Coordinates of C-alpha atoms in Angstrom, one line a residue:
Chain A
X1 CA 0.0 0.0 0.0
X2 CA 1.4 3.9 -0.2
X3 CA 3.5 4.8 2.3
X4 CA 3.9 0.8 3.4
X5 CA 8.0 0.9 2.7
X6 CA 8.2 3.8 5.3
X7 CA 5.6 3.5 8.0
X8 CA 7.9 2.6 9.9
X9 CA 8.6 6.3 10.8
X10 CA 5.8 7.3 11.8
X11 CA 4.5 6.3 15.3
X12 CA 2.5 7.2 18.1
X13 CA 5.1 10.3 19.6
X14 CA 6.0 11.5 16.4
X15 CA 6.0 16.0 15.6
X16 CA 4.3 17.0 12.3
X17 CA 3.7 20.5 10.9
X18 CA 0.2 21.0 10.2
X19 CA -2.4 23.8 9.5
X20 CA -4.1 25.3 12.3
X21 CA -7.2 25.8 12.0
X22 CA -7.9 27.3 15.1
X23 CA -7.6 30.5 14.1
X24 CA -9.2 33.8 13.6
X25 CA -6.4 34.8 10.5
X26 CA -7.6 35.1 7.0
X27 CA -3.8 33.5 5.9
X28 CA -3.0 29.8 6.3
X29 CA -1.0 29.7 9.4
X30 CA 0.6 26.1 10.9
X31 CA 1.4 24.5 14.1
X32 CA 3.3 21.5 15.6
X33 CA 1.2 18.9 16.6
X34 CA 2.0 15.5 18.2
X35 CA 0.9 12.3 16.7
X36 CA -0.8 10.7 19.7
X37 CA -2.6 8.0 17.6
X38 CA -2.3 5.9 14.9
X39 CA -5.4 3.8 12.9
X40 CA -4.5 3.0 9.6
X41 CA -3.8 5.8 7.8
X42 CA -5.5 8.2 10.1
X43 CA -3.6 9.9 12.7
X44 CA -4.9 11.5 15.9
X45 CA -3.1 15.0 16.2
X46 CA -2.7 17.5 19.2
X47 CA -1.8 20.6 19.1
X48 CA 1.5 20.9 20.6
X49 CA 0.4 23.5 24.3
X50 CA -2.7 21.5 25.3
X51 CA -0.5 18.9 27.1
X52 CA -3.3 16.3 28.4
X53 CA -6.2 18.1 27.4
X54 CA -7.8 15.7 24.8
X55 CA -10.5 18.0 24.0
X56 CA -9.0 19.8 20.9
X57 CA -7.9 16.3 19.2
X58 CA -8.5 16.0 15.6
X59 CA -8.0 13.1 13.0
X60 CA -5.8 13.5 9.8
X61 CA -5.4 10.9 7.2
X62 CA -1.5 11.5 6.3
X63 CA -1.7 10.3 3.0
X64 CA -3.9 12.8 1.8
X65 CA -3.7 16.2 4.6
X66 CA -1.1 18.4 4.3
X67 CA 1.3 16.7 6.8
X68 CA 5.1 18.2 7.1
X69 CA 8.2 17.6 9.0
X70 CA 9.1 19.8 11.7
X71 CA 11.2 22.6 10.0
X72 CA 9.0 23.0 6.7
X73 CA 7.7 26.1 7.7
X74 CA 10.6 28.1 8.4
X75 CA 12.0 26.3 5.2
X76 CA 8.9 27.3 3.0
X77 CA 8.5 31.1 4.9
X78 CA 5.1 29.5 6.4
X79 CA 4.0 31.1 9.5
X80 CA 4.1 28.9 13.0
X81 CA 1.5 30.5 15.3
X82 CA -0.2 28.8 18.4
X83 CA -3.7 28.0 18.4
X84 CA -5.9 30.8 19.7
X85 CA -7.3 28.6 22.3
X86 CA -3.8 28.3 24.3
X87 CA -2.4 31.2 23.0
X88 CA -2.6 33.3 26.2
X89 CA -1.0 30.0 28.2
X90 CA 2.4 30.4 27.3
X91 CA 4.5 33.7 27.4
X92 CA 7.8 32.1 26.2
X93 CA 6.2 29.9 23.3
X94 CA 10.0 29.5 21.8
X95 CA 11.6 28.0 25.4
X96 CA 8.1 25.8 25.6
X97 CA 8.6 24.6 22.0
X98 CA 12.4 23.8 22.4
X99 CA 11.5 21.8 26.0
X100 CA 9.0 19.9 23.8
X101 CA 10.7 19.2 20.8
X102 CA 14.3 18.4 21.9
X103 CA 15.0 14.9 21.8
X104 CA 12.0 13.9 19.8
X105 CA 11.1 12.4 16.3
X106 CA 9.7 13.8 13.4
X107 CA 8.9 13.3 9.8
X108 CA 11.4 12.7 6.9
X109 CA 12.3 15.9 5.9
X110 CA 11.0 14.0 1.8
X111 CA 7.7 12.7 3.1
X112 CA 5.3 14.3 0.8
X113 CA 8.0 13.0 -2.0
X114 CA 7.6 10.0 -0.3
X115 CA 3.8 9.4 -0.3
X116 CA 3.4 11.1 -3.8
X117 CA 6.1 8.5 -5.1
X118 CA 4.1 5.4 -3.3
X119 CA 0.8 6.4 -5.1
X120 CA 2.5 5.8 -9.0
X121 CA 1.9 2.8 -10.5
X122 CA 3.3 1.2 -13.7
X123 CA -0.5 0.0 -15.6
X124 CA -1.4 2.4 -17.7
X125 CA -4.6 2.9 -19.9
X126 CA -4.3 0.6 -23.4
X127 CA -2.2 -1.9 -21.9
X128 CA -3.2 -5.6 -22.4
X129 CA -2.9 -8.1 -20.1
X130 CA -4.5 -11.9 -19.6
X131 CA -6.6 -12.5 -16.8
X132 CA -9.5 -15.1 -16.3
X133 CA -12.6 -15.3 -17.7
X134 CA -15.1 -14.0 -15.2
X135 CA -17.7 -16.3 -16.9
X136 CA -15.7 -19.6 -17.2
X137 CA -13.0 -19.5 -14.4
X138 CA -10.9 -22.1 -16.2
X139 CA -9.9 -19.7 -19.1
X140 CA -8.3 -16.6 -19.5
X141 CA -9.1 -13.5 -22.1
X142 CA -7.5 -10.6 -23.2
X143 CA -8.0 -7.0 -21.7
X144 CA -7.1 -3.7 -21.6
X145 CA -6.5 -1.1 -18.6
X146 CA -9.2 0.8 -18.6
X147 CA -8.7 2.8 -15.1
X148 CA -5.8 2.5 -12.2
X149 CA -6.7 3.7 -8.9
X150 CA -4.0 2.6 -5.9
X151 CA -3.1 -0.1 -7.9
X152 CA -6.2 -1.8 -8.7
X153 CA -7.1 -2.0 -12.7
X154 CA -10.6 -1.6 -14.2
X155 CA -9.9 -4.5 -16.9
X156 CA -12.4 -4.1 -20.1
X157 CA -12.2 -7.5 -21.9
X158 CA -11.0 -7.0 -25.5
X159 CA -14.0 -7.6 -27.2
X160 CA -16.8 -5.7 -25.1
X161 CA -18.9 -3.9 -27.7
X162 CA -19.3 -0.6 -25.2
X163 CA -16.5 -1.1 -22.3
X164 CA -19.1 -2.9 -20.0
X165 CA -17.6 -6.1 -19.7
X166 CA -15.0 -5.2 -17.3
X167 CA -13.4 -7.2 -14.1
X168 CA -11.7 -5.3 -11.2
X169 CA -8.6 -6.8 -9.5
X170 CA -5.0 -5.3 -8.0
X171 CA -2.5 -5.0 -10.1
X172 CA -0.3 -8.0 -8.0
X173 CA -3.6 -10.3 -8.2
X174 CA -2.9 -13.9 -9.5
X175 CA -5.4 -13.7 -11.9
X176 CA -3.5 -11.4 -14.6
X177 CA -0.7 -12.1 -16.2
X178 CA 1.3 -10.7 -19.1
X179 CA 0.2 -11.3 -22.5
X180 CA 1.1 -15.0 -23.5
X181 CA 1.4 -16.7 -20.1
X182 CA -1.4 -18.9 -21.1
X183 CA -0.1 -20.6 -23.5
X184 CA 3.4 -20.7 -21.7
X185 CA 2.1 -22.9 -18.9
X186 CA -0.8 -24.9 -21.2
X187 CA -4.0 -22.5 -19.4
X188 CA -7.0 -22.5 -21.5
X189 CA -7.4 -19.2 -23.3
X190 CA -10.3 -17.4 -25.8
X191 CA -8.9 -15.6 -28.4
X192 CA -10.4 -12.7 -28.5
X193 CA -12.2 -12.0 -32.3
X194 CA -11.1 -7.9 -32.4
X195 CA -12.9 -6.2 -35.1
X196 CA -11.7 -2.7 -34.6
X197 CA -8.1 -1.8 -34.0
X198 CA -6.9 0.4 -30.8
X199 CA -4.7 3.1 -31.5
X200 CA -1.6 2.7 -28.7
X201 CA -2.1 -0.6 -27.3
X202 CA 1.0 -2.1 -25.5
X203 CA 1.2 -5.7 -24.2
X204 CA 2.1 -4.8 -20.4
X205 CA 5.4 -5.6 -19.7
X206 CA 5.9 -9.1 -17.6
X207 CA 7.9 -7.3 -15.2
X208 CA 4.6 -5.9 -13.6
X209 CA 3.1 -8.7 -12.5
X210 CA 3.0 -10.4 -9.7
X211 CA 6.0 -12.7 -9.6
X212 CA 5.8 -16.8 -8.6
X213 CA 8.1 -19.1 -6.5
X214 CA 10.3 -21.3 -8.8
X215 CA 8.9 -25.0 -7.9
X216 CA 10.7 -28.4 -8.9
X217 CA 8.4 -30.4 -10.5
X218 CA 10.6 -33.3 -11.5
X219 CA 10.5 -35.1 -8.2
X220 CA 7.3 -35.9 -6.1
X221 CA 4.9 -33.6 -7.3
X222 CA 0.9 -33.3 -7.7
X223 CA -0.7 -35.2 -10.4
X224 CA -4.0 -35.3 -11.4
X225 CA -6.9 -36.9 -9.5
X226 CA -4.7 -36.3 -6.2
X227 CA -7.7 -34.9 -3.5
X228 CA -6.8 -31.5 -1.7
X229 CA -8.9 -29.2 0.4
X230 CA -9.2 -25.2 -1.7
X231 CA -11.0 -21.9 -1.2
X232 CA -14.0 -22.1 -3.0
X233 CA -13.2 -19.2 -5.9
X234 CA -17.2 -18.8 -6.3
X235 CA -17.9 -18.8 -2.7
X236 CA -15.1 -17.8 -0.6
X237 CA -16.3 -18.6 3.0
X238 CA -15.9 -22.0 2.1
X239 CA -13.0 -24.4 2.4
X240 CA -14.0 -27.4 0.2
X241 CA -13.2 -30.8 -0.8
X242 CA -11.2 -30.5 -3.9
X243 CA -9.1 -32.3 -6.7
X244 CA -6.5 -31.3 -8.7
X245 CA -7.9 -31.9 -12.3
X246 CA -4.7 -30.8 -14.5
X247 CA -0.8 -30.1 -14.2
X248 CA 0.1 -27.4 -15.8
X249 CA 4.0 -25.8 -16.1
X250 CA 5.7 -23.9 -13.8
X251 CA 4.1 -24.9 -10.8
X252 CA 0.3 -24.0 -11.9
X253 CA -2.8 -26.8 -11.2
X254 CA -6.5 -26.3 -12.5
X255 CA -8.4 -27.3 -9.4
X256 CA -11.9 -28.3 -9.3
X257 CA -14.2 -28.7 -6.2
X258 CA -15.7 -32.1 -6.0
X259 CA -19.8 -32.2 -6.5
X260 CA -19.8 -28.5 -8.4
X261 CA -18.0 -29.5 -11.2
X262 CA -19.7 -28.9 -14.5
X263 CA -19.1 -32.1 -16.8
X264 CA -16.7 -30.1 -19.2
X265 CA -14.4 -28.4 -16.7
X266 CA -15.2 -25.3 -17.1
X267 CA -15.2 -24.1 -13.1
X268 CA -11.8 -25.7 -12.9
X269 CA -9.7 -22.8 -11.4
X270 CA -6.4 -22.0 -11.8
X271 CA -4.2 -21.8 -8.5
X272 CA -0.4 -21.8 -8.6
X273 CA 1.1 -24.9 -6.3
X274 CA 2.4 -22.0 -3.1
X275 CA -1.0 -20.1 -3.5
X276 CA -2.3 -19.7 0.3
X277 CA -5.6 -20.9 -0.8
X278 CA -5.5 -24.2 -1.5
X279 CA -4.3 -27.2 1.5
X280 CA -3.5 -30.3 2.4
X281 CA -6.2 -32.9 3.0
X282 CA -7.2 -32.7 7.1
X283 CA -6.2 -28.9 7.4
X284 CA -9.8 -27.6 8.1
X285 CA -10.0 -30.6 10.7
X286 CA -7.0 -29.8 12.3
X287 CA -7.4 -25.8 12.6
X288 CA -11.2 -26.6 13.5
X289 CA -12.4 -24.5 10.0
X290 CA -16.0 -26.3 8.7
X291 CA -15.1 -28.4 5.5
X292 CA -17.4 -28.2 2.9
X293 CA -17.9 -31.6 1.5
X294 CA -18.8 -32.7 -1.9
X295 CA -21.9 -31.7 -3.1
X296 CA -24.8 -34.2 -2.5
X297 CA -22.2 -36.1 -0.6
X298 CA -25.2 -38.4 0.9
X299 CA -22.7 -39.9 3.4
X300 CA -22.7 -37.2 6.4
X301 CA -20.6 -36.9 8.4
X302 CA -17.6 -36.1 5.9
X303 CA -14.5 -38.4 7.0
X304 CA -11.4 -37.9 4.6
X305 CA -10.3 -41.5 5.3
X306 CA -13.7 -42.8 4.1
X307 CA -13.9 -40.4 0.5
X308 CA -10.7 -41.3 0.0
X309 CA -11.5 -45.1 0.0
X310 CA -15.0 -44.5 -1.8
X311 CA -13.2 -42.5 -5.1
X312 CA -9.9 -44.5 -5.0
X313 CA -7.8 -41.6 -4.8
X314 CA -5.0 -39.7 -2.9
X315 CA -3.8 -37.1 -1.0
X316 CA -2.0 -34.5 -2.5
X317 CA 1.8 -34.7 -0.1
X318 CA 1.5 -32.3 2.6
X319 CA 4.9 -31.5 1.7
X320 CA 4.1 -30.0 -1.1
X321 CA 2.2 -26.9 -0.4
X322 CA 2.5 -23.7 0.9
X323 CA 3.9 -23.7 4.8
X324 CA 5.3 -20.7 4.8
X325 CA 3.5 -18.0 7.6
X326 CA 4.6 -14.1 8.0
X327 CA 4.9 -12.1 10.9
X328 CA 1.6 -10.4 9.4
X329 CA 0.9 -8.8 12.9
X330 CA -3.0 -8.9 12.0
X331 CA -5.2 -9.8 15.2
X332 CA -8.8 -10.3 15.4
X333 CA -11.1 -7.5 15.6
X334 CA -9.3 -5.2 13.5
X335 CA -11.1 -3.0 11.3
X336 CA -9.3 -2.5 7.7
X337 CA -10.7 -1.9 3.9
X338 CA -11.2 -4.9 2.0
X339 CA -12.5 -6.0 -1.3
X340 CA -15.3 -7.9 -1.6
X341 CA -13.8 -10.5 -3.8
X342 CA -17.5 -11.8 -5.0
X343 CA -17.8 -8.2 -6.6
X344 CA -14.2 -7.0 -6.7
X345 CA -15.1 -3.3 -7.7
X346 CA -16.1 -2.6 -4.3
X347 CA -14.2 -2.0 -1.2
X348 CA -16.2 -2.2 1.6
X349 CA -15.4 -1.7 5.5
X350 CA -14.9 -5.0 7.2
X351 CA -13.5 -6.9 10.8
X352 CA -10.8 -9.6 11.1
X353 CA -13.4 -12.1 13.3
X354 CA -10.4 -15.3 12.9
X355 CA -7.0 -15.9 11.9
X356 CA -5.7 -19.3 11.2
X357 CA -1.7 -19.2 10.4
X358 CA -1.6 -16.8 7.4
X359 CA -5.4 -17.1 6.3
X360 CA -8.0 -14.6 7.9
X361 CA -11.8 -14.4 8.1
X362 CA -12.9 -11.5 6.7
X363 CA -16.3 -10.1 7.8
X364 CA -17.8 -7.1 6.0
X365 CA -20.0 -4.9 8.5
X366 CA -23.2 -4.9 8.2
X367 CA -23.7 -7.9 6.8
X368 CA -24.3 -11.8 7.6
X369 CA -21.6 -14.3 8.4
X370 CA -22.4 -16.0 5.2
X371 CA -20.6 -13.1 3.3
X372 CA -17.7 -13.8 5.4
X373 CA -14.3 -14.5 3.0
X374 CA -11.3 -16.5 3.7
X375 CA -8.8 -13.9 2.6
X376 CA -4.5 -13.9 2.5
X377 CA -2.6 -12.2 5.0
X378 CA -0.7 -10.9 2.3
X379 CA -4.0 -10.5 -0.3
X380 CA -3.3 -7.6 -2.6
X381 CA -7.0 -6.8 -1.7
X382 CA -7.0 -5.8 2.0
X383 CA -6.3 -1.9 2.9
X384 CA -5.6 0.1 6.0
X385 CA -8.3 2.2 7.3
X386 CA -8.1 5.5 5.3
X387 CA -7.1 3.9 1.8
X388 CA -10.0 4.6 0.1
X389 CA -9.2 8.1 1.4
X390 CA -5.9 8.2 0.0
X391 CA -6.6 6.9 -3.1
X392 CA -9.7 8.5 -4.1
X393 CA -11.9 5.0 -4.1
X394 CA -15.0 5.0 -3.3
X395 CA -15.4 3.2 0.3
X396 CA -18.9 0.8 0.8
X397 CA -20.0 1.7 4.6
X398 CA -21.2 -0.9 6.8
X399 CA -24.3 -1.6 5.5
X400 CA -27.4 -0.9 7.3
X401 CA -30.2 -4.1 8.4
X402 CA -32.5 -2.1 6.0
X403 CA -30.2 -2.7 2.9
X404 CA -28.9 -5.9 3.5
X405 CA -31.1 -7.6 0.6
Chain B
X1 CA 16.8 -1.6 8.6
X2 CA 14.8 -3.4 6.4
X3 CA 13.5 -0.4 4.2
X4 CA 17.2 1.2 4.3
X5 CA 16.5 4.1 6.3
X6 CA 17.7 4.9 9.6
X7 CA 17.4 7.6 12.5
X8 CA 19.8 10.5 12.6
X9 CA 19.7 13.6 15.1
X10 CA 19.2 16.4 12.9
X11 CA 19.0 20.7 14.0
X12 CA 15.5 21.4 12.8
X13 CA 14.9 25.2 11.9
X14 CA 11.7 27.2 13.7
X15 CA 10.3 30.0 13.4
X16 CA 7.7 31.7 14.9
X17 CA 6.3 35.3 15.9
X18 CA 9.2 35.5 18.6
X19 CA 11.8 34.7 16.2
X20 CA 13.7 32.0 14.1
X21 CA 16.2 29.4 16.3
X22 CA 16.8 25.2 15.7
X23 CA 15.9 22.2 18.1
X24 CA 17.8 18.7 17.5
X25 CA 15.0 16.3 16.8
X26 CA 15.4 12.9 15.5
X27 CA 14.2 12.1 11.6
X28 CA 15.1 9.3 9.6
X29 CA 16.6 9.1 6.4
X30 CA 18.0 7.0 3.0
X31 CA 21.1 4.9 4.5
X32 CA 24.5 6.4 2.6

């Protein structure tokens, strides 16, 4: 996200430069201010002369407010005056500022650089890329960049008529790829029947996109029929029983989810062998996460040992998936930004209700449990409060028991 | 460390109505 490669800077503590806007002057005039909270973006700010006195206390997204490092004014021949409110507190407000300020941190003196840098992005309009088929999940199409905001793309497939048929996603998502992947790695792909030609079109570059682990596949390594537990990519609160259907090359499996299969594969999804989304056979039982078994499995209750017996088939090797869990620092109950992934345009206020290694349970405000999504820690589609904020997205509100339908 | 930046004491310019003088405050910058 902006700003992610230098948060570290900014804590709780920290002196800014920012306007003050209490103030009976017709010019802008500033004042230091101490960060004395930290949500997301947003920053709680105090006036530097109200010492414990809360009441004053205003919220300040510093992506988007004028934020500066102490120093900026006197640099930039802005005026530094005190808050009409205090002013008559202090007669000495140079010995009270250096007592204040000695000793403690502030900005960068190139933060705005900084956060102007971190909101650039390499997809530009007319570029084409692949990504799936948001009517048949085990192909991809062509599309072009229609709109970047922070990093997600508005993707128009290449042969909607009037722009309509577009798909959102981030920019790092693993469903686009650079022109050509598909039939690199043996992915199903509709050529798209162009009519028209587009004036400036570029293939975008592979460089952009989100890079994959190198995987061996000469040794032990999945084949088809071999049973697995996945993400369901049409209903994303559910981990379900799953088999991988194809191998494909470098490290990509089309998965399909046993008893929603359509008889010519055409909900097999493509997942790449380290995605976070798909897992060994017994994980859900293990981490205590509701499997959902096959549809119209007529056996209840689901026991791997027994559908494993009853379709002569195998486990996938534990040892070939994904183990690998960051130090995300995410704990349950936070609030962030997230997309909902079942309409990705949108990016709706939501909760962290669980967190099982690297996977967490997303919850969007407002709305049943049934909405709920089994997200990444390191999904391209969650946001710090304040995102939509900085990036000029539109954020979806909690929604209200009325609206829910 | 891991975004190559790192804390340095710096004197940090003010200037208000009673006049201009520097503080040493703590900012971090690009490692050299």
């Amino acid at each position: 996200v902006p700003m992610g490669l230098f948060w570290g800077d900014i804590a709780e503590g920290v002196r800014v430069e920012v306007l003050n806007s209490d103030t009976n002057l017709s010019t802008k005039v500033y004042w230091i201010a101490e960060i004395v909270r930290l949500a997301g973006f947003k920053a709680l700010l105090r006036y530097e002369g109200f010492d414990n006195d809360s009441s004053h206390d205003f919220w300040c997204n510093l992506g988007v407010k004028e934020i500066h490092p102490v120093g900026w004014c006197a640099s930039n021949g802005k005026p530094l005056v005190p808050p009409k409110s205090i002013q008559h507190k202090c007669s000495n407000w140079k010995a009270f500022l250096v007592k204040r300020l000695t000793g403690v941190k502030t900005l960068p003196h190139d933060f705005s650089k900084r956060v102007q840098e971190s909101t650039q992005y390499p997809f530009t309009k007319l570029m084409r890329v692949e990504v799936v088929d948001k009517t048949h999940l085990c192909r991809t199409r062509v599309a072009l960049v229609e709109q970047v905001i922070g990093g997600r793309l508005r993707l128009v497939y290449e042969e909607s008529q009037d722009g309509s048929d577009d798909f959102w996603c981030h920019m790092y998502s693993p469903l686009i790829h650079s022109i050509g992947w598909s039939r690199s790695i043996g992915h199903r792909f509709k050529r798209s029947e162009v009519s028209k030609k587009i004036e400036g079109l570029i293939d975008a570059p592979s460089q952009l996109f989100l890079k994959v682990k190198d995987v061996d596949q000469s040794g032990d390594w999945f084949k088809d029929g071999m049973k697995l537990e996945a993400i369901d990519p049409l209903n994303l609160s559910a981990i379900c029983v799953a088999t991988v259907r194809k191998v494909l090359a470098d490290g990509y499996l089309m998965i399909g989810i046993d008893g929603s299969e359509a008889a010519d594969g055409s909900d097999w999804f493509c997942y790449h062998s380290t995605s976070p989304s798909i897992f060994p056979v017994g994980f859900c039982e293990i981490n205590n996460i509701e499997l959902t078994p096959p549809r119209g499995y007529n056996k209840p209750p689901f026991k791997w040992f027994d559908y494993l017996r009853e379709t002569c088939s195998i486990a996938a090797p534990v040892k070939l998936f994904n183990k690998e869990v960051p130090n995300h620092g995410f704990r349950e109950g936070m609030k962030l930004e997230a997309v909902d992934l079942m309409e990705p345009r949108l990016v709706c206020v939501a909760t962290i209700t669980r967190i099982v290694h690297r996977l967490l349970r997303i919850h969007f405000d407002g709305w049943e449990d049934e909405y709920d999504q089994w997200v990444d820690c390191e999904s391209p589609d969650l946001y710090p409060v304040g995102w939509c904020q900085v990036t000029g997205y539109q954020l979806q509100p909690p929604a209200a028991q009325s609206t829910r339908e | 460390e891991a975004t190559g930046r790192k804390w340095e004491q710096k004197q940090v310019q003010i200037k208000t109505l009673e006049g201009e003088f520097s503080v040493t405050m703590w900012a971090s910058d690009d490692k050299k």
